mmCIF file of C-alpha atoms in Angstrom:
data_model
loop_
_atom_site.group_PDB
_atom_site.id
_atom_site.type_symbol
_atom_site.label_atom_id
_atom_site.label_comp_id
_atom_site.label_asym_id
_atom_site.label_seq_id
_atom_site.Cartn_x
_atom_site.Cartn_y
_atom_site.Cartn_z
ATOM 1 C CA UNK Y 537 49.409 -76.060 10.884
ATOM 2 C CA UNK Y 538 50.603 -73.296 8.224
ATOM 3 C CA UNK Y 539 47.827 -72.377 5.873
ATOM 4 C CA UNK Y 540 49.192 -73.219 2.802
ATOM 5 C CA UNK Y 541 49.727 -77.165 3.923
ATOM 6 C CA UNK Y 542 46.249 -76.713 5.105
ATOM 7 C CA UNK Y 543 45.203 -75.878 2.015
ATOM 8 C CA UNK Y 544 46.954 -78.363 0.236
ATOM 9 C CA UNK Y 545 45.012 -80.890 2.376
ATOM 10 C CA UNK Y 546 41.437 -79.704 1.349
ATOM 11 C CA UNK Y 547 42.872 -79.505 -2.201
ATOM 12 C CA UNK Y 548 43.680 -83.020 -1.838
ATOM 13 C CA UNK Y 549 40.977 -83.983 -0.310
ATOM 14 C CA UNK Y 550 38.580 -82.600 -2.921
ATOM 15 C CA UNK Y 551 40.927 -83.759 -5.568
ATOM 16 C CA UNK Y 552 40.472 -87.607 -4.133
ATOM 17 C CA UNK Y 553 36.826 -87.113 -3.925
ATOM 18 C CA UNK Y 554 36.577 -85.660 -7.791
ATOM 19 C CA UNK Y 555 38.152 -88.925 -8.924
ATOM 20 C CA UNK Y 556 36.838 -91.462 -7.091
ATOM 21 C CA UNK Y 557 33.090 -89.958 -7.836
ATOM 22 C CA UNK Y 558 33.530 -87.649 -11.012
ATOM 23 C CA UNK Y 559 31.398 -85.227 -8.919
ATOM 24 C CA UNK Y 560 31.440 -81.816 -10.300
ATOM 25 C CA UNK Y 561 34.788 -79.876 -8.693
ATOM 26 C CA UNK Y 562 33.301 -76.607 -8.405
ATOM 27 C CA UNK Y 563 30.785 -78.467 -5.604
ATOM 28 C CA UNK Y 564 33.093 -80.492 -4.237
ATOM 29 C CA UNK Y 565 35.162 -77.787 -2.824
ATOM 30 C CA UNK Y 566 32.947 -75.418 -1.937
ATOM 31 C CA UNK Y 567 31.772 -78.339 0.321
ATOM 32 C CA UNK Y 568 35.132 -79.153 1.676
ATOM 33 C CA UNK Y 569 35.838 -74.962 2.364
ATOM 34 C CA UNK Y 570 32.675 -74.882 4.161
ATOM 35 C CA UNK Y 571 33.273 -78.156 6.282
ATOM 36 C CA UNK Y 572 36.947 -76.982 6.920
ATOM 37 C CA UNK Y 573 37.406 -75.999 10.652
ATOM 38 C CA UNK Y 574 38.439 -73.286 11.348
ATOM 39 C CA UNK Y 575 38.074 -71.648 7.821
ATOM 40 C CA UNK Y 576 40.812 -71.250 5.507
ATOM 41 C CA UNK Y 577 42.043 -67.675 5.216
ATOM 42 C CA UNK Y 578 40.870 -66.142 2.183
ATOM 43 C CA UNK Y 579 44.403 -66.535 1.052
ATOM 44 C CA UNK Y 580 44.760 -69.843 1.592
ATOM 45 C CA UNK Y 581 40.854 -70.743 0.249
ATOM 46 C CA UNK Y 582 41.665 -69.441 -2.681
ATOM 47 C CA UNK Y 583 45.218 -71.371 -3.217
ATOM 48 C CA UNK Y 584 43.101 -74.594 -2.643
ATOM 49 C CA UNK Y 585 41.062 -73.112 -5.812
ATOM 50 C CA UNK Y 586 43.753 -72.746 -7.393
ATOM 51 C CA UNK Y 587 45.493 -76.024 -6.975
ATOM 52 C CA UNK Y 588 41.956 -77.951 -7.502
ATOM 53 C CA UNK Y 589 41.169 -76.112 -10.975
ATOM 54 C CA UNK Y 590 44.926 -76.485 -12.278
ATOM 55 C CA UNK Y 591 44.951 -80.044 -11.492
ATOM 56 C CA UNK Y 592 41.385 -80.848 -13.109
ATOM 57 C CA UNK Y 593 42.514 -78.518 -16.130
ATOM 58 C CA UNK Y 594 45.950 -80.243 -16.799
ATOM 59 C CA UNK Y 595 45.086 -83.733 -15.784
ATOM 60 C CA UNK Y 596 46.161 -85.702 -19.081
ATOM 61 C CA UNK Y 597 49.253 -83.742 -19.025
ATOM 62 C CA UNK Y 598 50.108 -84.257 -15.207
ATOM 63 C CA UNK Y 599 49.241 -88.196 -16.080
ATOM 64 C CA UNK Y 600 51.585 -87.978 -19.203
ATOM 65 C CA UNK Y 601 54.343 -86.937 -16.884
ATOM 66 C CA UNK Y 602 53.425 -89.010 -14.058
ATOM 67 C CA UNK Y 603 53.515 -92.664 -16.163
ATOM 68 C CA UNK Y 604 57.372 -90.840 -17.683
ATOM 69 C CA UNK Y 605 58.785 -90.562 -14.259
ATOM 70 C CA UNK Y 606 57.046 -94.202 -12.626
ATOM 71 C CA UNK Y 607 57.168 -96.232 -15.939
ATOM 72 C CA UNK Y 608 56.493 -99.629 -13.632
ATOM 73 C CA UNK Y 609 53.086 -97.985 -12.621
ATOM 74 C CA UNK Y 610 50.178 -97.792 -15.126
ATOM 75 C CA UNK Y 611 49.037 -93.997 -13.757
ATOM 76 C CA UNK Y 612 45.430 -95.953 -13.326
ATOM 77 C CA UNK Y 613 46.709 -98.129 -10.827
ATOM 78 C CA UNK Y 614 48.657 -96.006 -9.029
ATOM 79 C CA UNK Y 615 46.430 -95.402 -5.531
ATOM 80 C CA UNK Y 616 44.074 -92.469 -5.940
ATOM 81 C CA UNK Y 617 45.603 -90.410 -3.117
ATOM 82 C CA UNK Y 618 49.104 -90.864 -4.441
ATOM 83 C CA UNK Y 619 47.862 -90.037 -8.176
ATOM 84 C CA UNK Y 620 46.199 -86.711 -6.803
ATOM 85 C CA UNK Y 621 49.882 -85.896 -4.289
ATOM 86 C CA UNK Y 622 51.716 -86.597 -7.528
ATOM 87 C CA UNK Y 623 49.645 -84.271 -9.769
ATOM 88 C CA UNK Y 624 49.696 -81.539 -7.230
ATOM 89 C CA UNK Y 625 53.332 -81.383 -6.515
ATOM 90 C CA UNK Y 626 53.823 -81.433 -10.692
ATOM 91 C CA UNK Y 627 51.270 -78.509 -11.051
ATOM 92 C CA UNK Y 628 52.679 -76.640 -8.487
ATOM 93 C CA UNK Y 629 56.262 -76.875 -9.414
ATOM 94 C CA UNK Y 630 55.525 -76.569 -13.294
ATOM 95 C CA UNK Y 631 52.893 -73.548 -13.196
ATOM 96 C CA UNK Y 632 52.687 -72.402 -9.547
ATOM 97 C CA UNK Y 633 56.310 -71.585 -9.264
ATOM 98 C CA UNK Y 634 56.440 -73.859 -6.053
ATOM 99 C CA UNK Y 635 60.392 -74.419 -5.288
ATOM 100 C CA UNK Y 636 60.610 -77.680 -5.742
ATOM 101 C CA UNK Y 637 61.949 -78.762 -2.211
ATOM 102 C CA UNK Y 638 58.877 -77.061 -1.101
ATOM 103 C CA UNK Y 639 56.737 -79.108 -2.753
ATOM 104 C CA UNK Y 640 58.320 -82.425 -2.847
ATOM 105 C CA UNK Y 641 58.367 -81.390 1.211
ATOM 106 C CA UNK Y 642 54.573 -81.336 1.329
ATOM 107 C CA UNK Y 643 53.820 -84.058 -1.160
ATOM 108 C CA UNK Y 644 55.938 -86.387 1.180
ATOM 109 C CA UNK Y 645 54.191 -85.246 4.490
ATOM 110 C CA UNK Y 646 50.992 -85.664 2.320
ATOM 111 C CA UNK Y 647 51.339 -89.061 2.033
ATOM 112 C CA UNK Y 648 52.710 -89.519 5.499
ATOM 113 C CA UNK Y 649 49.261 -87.784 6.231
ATOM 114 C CA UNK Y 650 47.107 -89.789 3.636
ATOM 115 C CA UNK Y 651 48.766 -92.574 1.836
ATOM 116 C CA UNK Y 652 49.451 -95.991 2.649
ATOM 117 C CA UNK Y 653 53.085 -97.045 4.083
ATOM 118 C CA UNK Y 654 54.746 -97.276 1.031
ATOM 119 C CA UNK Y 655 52.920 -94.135 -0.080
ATOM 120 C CA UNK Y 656 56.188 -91.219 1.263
ATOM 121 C CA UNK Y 657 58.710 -93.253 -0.622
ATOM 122 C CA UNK Y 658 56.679 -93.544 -3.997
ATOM 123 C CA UNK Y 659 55.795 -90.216 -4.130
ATOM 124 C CA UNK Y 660 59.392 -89.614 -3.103
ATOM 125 C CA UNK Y 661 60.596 -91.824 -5.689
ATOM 126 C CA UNK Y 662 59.069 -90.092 -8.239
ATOM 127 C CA UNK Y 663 59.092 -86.941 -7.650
ATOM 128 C CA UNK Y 664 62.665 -87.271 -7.341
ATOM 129 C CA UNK Y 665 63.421 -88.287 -10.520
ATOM 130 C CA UNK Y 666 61.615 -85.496 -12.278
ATOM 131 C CA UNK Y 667 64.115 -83.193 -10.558
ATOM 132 C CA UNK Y 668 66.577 -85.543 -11.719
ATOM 133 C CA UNK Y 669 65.384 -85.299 -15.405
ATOM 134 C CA UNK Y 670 66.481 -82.038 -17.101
ATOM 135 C CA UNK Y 671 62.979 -81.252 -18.296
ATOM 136 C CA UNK Y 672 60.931 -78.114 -17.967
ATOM 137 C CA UNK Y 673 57.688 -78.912 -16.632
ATOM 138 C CA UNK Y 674 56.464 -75.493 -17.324
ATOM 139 C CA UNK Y 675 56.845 -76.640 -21.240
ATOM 140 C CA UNK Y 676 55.133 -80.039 -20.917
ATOM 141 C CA UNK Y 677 52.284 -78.392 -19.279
ATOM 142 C CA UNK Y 678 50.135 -76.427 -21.901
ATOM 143 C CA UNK Y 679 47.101 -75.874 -21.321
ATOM 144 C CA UNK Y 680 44.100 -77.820 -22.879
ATOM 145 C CA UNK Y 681 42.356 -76.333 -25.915
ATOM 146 C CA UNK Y 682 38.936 -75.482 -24.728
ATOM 147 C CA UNK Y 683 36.165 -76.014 -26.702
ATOM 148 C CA UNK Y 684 32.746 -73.894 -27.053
#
């Protein structure tokens, strides 16, 4: 298994437990890097970082775009895994600079992985049509005013 899909999976994997528990994400991964066997390359460790603190930083904007590309789907009842697939395929390919076959590629095998049977063609589905949109997700994704 490459590294980087590897690393998308403990990403994910932390990224399910962070919502489900609201446990703090710094711990969460540093569990899931230490549990991984064998390691992650540094490399790859640190893209799981990456992917883990963009999602948790832009999480109301990935939502925003999420309920504008599956209107039918409330983003809080959309299953937790496919929430967390959808936000990481929108994070990469908006701030990452993922291609976005790449990443609608993994996302897909993701849920083939994860996700319930329906799970491939949702994430599919919408992913999809934010290709087919003409927006720039690299505009819709600002980052969050932080406050002291």
């Amino acid at each position: 298994m490459k590294a980087r899909h590897r690393a998308r999976r403990v990403a994910l994997q932390a990224l399910y437990e962070i919502d489900v528990t609201k446990h703090p994400p710094g711990q969460v991964l540093a569990a899931r890097l230490t549990d991984e066997e064998p390691p992650l390359s540094r490399e790859a460790a640190d893209f799981a970082r990456a992917i883990v603190h963009g999602v948790v930083l832009y999480q109301t904007q990935l939502d925003d775009i999420i309920a504008r590309f599956a209107p039918d789907w409330p983003v809080d009842q959309i299953a937790v895994i496919d929430r967390n697939i959808l936000r990481m395929a929108l994070w990469e390919t908006g701030l990452e600079g993922t291609p976005l076959k790449v990443a609608i590629n993994e996302a897909v095998e993701l849920a083939k992985e994860f996700g319930a049977d329906a799970s491939p063609r949702f994430i599919n589905g919408v992913l999809g049509a934010s290709t087919r949109s003409n927006i720039n997700l690299n505009e819709m994704l600002i980052p969050p005013v932080q406050s002291n």
